[in-house]
Short mmCIF file of C-alpha atoms in Angstrom, two decimals:
data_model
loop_
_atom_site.label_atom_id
_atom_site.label_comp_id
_atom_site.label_asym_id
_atom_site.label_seq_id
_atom_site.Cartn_x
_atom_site.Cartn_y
_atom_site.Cartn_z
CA UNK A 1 11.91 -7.42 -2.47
CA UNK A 2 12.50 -3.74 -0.04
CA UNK A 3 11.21 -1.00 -2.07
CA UNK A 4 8.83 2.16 -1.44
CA UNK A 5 6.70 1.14 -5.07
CA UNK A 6 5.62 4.22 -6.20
CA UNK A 7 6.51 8.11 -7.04
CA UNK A 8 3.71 8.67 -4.39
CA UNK A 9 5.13 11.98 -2.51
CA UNK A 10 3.19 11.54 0.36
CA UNK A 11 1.43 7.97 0.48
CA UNK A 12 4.73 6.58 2.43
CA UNK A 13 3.94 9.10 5.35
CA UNK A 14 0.01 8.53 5.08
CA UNK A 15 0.53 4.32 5.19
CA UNK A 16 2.31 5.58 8.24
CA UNK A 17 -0.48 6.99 10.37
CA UNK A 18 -3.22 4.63 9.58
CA UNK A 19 -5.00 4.03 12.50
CA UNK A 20 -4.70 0.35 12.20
CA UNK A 21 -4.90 -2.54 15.85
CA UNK A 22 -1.73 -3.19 14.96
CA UNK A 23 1.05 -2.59 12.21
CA UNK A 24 3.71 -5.54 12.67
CA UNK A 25 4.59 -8.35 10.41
CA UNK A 26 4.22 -10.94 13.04
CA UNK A 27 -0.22 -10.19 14.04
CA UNK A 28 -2.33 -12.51 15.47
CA UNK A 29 -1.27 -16.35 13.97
CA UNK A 30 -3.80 -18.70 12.80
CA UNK A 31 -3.28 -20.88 15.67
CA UNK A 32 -4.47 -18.39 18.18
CA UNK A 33 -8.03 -18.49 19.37
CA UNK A 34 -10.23 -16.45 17.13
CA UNK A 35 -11.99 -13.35 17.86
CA UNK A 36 -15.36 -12.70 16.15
CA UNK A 37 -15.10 -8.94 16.54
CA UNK A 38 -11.18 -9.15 14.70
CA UNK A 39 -10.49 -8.42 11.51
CA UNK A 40 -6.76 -9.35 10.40
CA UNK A 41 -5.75 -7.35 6.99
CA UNK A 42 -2.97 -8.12 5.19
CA UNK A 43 -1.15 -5.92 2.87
CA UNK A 44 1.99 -4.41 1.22
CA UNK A 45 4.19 -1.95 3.05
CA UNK A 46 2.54 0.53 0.66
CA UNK A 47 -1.40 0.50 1.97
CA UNK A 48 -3.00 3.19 2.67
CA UNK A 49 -6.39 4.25 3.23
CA UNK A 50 -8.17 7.42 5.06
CA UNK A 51 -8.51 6.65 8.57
CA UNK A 52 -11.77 8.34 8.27
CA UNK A 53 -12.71 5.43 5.82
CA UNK A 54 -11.08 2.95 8.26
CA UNK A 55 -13.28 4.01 10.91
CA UNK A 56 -16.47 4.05 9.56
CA UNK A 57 -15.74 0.35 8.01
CA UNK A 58 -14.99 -0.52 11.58
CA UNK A 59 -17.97 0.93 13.16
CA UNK A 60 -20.24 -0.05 10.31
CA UNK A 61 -19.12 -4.00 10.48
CA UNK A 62 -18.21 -4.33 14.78
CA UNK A 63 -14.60 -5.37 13.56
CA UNK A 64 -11.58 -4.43 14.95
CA UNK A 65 -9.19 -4.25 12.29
CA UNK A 66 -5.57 -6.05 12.75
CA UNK A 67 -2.64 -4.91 10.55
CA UNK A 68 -0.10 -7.38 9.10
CA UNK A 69 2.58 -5.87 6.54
CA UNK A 70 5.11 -8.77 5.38
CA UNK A 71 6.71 -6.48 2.52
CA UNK A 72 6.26 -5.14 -0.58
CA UNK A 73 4.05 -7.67 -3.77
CA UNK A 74 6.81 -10.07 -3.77
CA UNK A 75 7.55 -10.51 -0.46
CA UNK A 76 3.52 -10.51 0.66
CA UNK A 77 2.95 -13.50 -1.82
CA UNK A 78 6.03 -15.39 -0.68
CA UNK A 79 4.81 -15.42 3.02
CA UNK A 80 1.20 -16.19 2.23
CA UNK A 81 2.69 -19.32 1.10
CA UNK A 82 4.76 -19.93 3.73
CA UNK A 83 2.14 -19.67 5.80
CA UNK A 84 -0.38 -21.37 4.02
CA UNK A 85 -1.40 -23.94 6.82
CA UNK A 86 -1.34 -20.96 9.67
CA UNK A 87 -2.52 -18.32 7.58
CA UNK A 88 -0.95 -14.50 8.58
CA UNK A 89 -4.71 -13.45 8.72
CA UNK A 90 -8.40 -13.23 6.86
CA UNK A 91 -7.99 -10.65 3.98
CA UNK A 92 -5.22 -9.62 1.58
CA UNK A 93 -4.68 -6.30 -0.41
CA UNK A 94 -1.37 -5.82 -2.76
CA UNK A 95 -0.90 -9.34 -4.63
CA UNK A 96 -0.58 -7.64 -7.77
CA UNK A 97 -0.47 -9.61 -11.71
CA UNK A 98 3.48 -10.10 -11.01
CA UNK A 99 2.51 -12.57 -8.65
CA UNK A 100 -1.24 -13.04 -8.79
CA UNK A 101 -1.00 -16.71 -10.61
CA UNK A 102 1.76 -17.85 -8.04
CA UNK A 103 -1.37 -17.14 -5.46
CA UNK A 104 -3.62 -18.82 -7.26
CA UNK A 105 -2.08 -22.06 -8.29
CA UNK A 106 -0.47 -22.20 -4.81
CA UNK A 107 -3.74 -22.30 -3.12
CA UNK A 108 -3.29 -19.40 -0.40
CA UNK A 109 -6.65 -17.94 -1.54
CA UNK A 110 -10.41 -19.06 -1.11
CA UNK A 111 -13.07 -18.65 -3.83
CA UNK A 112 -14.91 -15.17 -3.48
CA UNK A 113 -16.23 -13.15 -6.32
CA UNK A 114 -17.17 -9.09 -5.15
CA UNK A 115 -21.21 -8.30 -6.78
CA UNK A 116 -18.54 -5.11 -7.92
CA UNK A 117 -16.27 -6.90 -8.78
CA UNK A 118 -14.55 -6.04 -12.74
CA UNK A 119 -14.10 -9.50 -14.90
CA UNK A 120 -10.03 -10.76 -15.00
CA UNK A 121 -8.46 -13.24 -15.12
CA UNK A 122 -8.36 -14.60 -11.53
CA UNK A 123 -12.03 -13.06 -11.01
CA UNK A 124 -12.98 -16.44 -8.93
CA UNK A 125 -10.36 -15.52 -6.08
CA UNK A 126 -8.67 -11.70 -6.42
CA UNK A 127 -10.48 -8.79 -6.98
CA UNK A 128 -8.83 -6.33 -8.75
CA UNK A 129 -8.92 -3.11 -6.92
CA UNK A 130 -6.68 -0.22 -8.26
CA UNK A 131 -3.74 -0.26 -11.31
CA UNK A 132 -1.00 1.39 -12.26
CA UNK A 133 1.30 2.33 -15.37
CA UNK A 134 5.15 2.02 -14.28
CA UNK A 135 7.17 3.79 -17.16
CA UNK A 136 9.72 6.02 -17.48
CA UNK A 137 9.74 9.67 -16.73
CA UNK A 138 11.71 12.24 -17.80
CA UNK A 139 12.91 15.86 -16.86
CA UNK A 140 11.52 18.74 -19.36
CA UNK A 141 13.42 21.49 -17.74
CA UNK A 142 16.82 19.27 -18.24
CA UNK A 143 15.89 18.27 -21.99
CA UNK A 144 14.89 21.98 -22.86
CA UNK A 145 17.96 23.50 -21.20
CA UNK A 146 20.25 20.99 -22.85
CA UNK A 147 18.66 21.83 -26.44
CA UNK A 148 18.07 17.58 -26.76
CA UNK A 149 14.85 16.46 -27.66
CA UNK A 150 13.33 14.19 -25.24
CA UNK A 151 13.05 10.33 -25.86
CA UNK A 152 9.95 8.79 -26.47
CA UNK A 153 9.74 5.25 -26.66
CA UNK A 154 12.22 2.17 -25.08
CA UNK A 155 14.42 1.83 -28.28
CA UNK A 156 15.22 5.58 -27.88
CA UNK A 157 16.31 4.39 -24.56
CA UNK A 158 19.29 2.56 -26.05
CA UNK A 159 20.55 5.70 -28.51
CA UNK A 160 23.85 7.59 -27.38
CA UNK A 161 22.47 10.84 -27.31
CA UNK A 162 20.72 9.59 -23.94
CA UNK A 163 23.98 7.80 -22.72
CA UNK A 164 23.80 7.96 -18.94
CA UNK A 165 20.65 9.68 -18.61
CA UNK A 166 18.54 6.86 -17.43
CA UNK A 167 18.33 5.52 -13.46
CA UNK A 168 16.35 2.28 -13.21
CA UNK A 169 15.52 0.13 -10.25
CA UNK A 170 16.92 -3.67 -9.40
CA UNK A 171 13.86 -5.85 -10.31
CA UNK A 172 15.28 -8.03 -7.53
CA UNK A 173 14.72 -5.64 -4.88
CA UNK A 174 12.16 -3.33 -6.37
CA UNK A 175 8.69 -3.76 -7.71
CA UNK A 176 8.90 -0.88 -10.52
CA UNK A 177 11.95 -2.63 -11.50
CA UNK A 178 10.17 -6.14 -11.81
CA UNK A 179 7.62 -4.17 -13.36
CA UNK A 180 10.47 -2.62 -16.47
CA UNK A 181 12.17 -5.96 -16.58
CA UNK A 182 8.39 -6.96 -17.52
CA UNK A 183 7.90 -3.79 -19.84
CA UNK A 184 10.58 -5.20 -22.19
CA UNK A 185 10.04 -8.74 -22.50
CA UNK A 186 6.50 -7.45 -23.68
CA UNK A 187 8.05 -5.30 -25.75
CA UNK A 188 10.47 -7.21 -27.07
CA UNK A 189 9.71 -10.93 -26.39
CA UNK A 190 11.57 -13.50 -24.86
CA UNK A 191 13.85 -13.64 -27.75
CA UNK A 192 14.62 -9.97 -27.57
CA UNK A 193 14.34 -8.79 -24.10
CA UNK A 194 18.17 -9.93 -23.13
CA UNK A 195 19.82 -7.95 -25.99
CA UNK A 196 17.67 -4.77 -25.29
CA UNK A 197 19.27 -4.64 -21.37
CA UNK A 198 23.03 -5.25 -23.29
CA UNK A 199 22.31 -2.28 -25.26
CA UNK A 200 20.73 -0.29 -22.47
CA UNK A 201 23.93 -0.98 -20.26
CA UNK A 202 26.31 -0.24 -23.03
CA UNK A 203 24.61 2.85 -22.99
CA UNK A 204 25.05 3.77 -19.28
CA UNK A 205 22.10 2.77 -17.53
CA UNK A 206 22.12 3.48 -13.48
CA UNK A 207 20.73 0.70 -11.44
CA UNK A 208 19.70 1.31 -7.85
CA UNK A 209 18.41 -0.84 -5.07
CA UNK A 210 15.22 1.36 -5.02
CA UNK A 211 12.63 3.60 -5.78
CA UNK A 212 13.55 5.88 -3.52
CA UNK A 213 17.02 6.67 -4.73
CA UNK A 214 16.48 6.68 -8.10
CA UNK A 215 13.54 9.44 -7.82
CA UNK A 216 15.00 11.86 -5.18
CA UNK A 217 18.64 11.24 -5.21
CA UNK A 218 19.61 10.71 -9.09
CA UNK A 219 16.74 12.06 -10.59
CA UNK A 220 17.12 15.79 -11.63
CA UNK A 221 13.41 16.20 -12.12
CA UNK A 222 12.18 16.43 -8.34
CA UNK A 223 13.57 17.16 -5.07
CA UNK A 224 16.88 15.83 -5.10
CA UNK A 225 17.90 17.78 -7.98
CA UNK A 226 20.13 14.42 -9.07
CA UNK A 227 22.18 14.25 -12.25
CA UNK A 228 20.26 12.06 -14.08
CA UNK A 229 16.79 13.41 -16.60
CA UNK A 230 15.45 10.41 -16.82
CA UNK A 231 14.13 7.56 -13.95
CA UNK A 232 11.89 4.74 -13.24
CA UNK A 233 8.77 5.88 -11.96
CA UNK A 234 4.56 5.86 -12.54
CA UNK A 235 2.62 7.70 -14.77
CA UNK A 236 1.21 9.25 -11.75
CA UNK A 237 4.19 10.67 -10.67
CA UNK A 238 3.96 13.83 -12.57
CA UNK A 239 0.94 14.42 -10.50
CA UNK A 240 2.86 14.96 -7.38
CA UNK A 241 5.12 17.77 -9.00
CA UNK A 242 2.57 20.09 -9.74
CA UNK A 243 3.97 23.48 -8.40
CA UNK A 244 1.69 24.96 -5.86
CA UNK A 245 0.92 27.95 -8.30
CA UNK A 246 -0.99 25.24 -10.07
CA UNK A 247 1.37 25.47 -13.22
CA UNK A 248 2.57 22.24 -14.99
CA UNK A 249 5.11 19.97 -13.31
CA UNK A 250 8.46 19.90 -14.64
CA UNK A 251 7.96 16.26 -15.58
CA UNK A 252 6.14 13.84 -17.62
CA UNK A 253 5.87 10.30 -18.07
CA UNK A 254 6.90 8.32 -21.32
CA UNK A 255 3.51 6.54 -22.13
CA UNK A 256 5.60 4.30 -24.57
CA UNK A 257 7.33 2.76 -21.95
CA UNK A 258 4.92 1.70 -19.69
CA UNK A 259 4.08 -1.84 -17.77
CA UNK A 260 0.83 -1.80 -16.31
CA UNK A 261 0.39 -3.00 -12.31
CA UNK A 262 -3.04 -4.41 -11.21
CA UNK A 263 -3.38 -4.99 -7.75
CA UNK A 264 -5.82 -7.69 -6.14
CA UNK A 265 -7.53 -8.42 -2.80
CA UNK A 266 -8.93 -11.93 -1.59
CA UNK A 267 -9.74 -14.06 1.26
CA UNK A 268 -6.91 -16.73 2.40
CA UNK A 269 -7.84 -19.70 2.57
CA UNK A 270 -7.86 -20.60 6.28
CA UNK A 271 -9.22 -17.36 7.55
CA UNK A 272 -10.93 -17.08 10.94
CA UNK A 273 -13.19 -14.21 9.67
CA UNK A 274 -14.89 -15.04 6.36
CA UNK A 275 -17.66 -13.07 6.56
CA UNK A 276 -15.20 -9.96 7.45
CA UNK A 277 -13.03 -10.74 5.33
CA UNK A 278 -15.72 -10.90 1.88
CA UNK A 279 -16.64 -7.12 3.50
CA UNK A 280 -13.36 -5.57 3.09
CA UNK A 281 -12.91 -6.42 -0.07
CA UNK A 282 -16.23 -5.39 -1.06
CA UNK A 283 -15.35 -2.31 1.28
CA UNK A 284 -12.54 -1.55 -0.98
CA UNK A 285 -14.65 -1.38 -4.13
CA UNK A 286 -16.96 1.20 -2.14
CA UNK A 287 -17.42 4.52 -4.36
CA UNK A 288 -15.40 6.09 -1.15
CA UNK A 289 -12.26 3.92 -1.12
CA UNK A 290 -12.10 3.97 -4.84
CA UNK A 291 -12.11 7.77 -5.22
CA UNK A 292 -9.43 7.65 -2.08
CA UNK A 293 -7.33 5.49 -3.54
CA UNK A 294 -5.47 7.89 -6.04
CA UNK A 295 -4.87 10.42 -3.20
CA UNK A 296 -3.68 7.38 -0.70
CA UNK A 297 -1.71 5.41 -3.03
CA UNK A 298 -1.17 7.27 -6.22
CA UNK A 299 -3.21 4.52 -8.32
CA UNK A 300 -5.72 4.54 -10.26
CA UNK A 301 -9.20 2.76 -9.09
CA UNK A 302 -10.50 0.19 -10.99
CA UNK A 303 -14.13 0.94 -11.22
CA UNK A 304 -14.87 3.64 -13.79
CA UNK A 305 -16.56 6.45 -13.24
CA UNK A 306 -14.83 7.94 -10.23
CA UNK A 307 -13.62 10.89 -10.09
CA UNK A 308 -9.67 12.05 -9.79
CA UNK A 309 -7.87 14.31 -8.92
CA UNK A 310 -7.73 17.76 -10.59
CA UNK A 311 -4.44 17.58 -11.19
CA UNK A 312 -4.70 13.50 -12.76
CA UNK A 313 -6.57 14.31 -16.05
CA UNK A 314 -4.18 16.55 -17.31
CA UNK A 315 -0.79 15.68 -15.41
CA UNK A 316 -1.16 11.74 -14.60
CA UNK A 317 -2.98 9.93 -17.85
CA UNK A 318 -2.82 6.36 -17.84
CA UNK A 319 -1.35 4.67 -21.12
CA UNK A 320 -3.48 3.79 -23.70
CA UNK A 321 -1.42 0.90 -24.63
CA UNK A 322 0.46 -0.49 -21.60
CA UNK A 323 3.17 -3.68 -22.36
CA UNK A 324 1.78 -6.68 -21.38
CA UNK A 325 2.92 -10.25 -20.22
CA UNK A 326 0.75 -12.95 -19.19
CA UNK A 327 0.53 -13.61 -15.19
CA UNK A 328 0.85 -17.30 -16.03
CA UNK A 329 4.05 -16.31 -18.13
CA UNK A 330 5.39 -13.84 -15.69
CA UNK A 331 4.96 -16.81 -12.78
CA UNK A 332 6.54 -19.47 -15.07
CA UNK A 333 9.53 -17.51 -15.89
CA UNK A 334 10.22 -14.85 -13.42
CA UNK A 335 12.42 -15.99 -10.97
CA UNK A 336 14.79 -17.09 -14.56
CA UNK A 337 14.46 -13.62 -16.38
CA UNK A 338 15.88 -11.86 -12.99
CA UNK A 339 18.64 -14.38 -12.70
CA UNK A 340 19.46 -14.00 -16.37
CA UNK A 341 18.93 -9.65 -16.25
CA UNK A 342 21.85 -10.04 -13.12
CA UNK A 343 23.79 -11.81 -15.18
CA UNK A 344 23.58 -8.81 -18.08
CA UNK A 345 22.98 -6.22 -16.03
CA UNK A 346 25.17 -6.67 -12.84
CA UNK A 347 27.68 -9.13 -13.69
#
């Protein structure tokens, strides 16, 4: 899967300036002779942490940190695997609960429990670290102008007064639209799930390879002034369109429709630096990553009681009542439930 993941204005360009050893998919392998002093991090292609916070991590520790990006969730996972006996590197950040029990059961990740760690499922090898609501958003300015009220929830999805309103992602090439594909088969079961996307086609839903396109090209509620009032985003997203006068964005998110993300860290199994690699993640559960993460990465950080954003606790709330799917579930039947959604969806 290619897509940038989130409605995240400006975390694309920070992940871009990181001042990281290196930023290639290929690093240092496994087989090369190990470095005490080297620290070999790998994430998603949507990381990003203050280089400030970087810094003082490195100094703090002696480590020299080494910066492997294979992708986005999907893609990370499927390399870890592939790479299981020469391990990419030491650490991991972005397996999120798409693909956290294909880690597990595959074996790519040694036993490590944070002392900050929060209690999940897969507490005894990923640490959860930050989350995220994927749901829909949608255009006030377009609804109010129009004189249509706005849609709430996913069956209003599906009614012909929003008939080609809605832009969605590919959940074959996009993590938000694994994420929706995952939305409704927790809202509507396995049973359901495949009759919901007939009637949402029927009714002129917009698929696009990625985020990107559906938010500033077809979306009418942000730069790209697009046709469309309603697109695949975060509940964060919002966040990013306050005006600078302060006033309220033009957009909101649909907290009816949401799936919620949870994104992990971990030591592979393999690594050459243990010891540095049990300190980042308990590095990323500092008080100071966690209250960087929403301004990084537009997510949420999983330890309570740290503060947001101004902006978050009035313009990005997270849902009270997220859809859910198991991870085991989601790993069992994944690769399927795309297949089949192509089949409905595409053709």
């Amino acid at each position: 899967m290619t897509t940038t993941r989130r409605a995240r204005g400006t975390s694309v360009a920070l992940a871009a300036t990181l001042a990281l050893g290196a930023c290639s998919a290929t690093g240092t392998g496994a087989g090369d002779e190990a470095e005490d002093d080297v620290l070999r991090v790998v994430t998603h292609d949507s990381f990003a942490v203050s280089e400030t916070l970087l810094a003082e991590f490195e100094e703090r520790t002696g480590y020299s940190i080494e910066h492997i990006t294979p992708g986005d969730a999907g893609a990370l996972v499927n390399q870890l695997v592939l790479t299981r006996d020469n391990p990419l590197g030491d650490v991991v950040y972005g397996i999120d609960n798409s693909f956290a029990a294909r880690a597990a059961e595959e074996g790519v990740l040694d036993p490590y429990r944070s002392p900050d760690a929060v209690q999940t499922a897969f507490a005894d090898t990923l640490t959860a670290i930050d989350f995220g609501d994927v749901c829909i958003n949608v255009d006030h300015e377009w609804f109010a102008e129009q004189g249509v009220p706005e849609p709430q929830t996913l069956e209003d999805l599906t009614d012909p007064a929003y008939a080609d309103l809605l832009v969605v992602t590919n959940p074959a090439t996009s993590s938000p639209g694994l994420a929706f594909l995952l939305a409704t088969v927790g809202a509507f079961g396995q049973d359901g799930w495949e009759d919901y996307w007939r009637d949402l086609t029927a009714n002129g839903v917009r698929v696009v390879e990625g985020w990107s396109d559906a938010y500033y090209v077809d979306f009418s509620g942000s730069e790209g002034e697009g046709p469309r009032p309603l697109v695949l985003s975060y509940s964060s997203s919002p966040a990013a369109e306050v005006p600078a006068d302060g006033s309220a964005p033009p957009t909101a998110a649909l907290l009816d429709t949401c799936f919620r993300q949870t994104e992990y860290a971990g030591v592979l199994t393999g690594a050459q630096n243990v010891e540095g690699a049990r300190e980042f993640v308990d590095f990323l559960l500092s008080p100071e990553v966690q209250a960087d993460i929403p301004g990084q990465m537009y997510m949420y950080p999983v330890l309570e009681g740290i503060a947001l954003p101004e902006a978050w606790s009035e313009h990005a709330p997270a849902s009270d009542a997220p859809h859910e799917v198991d991870p085991q579930v989601i790993t069992d039947n994944r690769d399927r439930w795309i297949e089949t959604w192509t089949e409905i969806v595409v053709g």
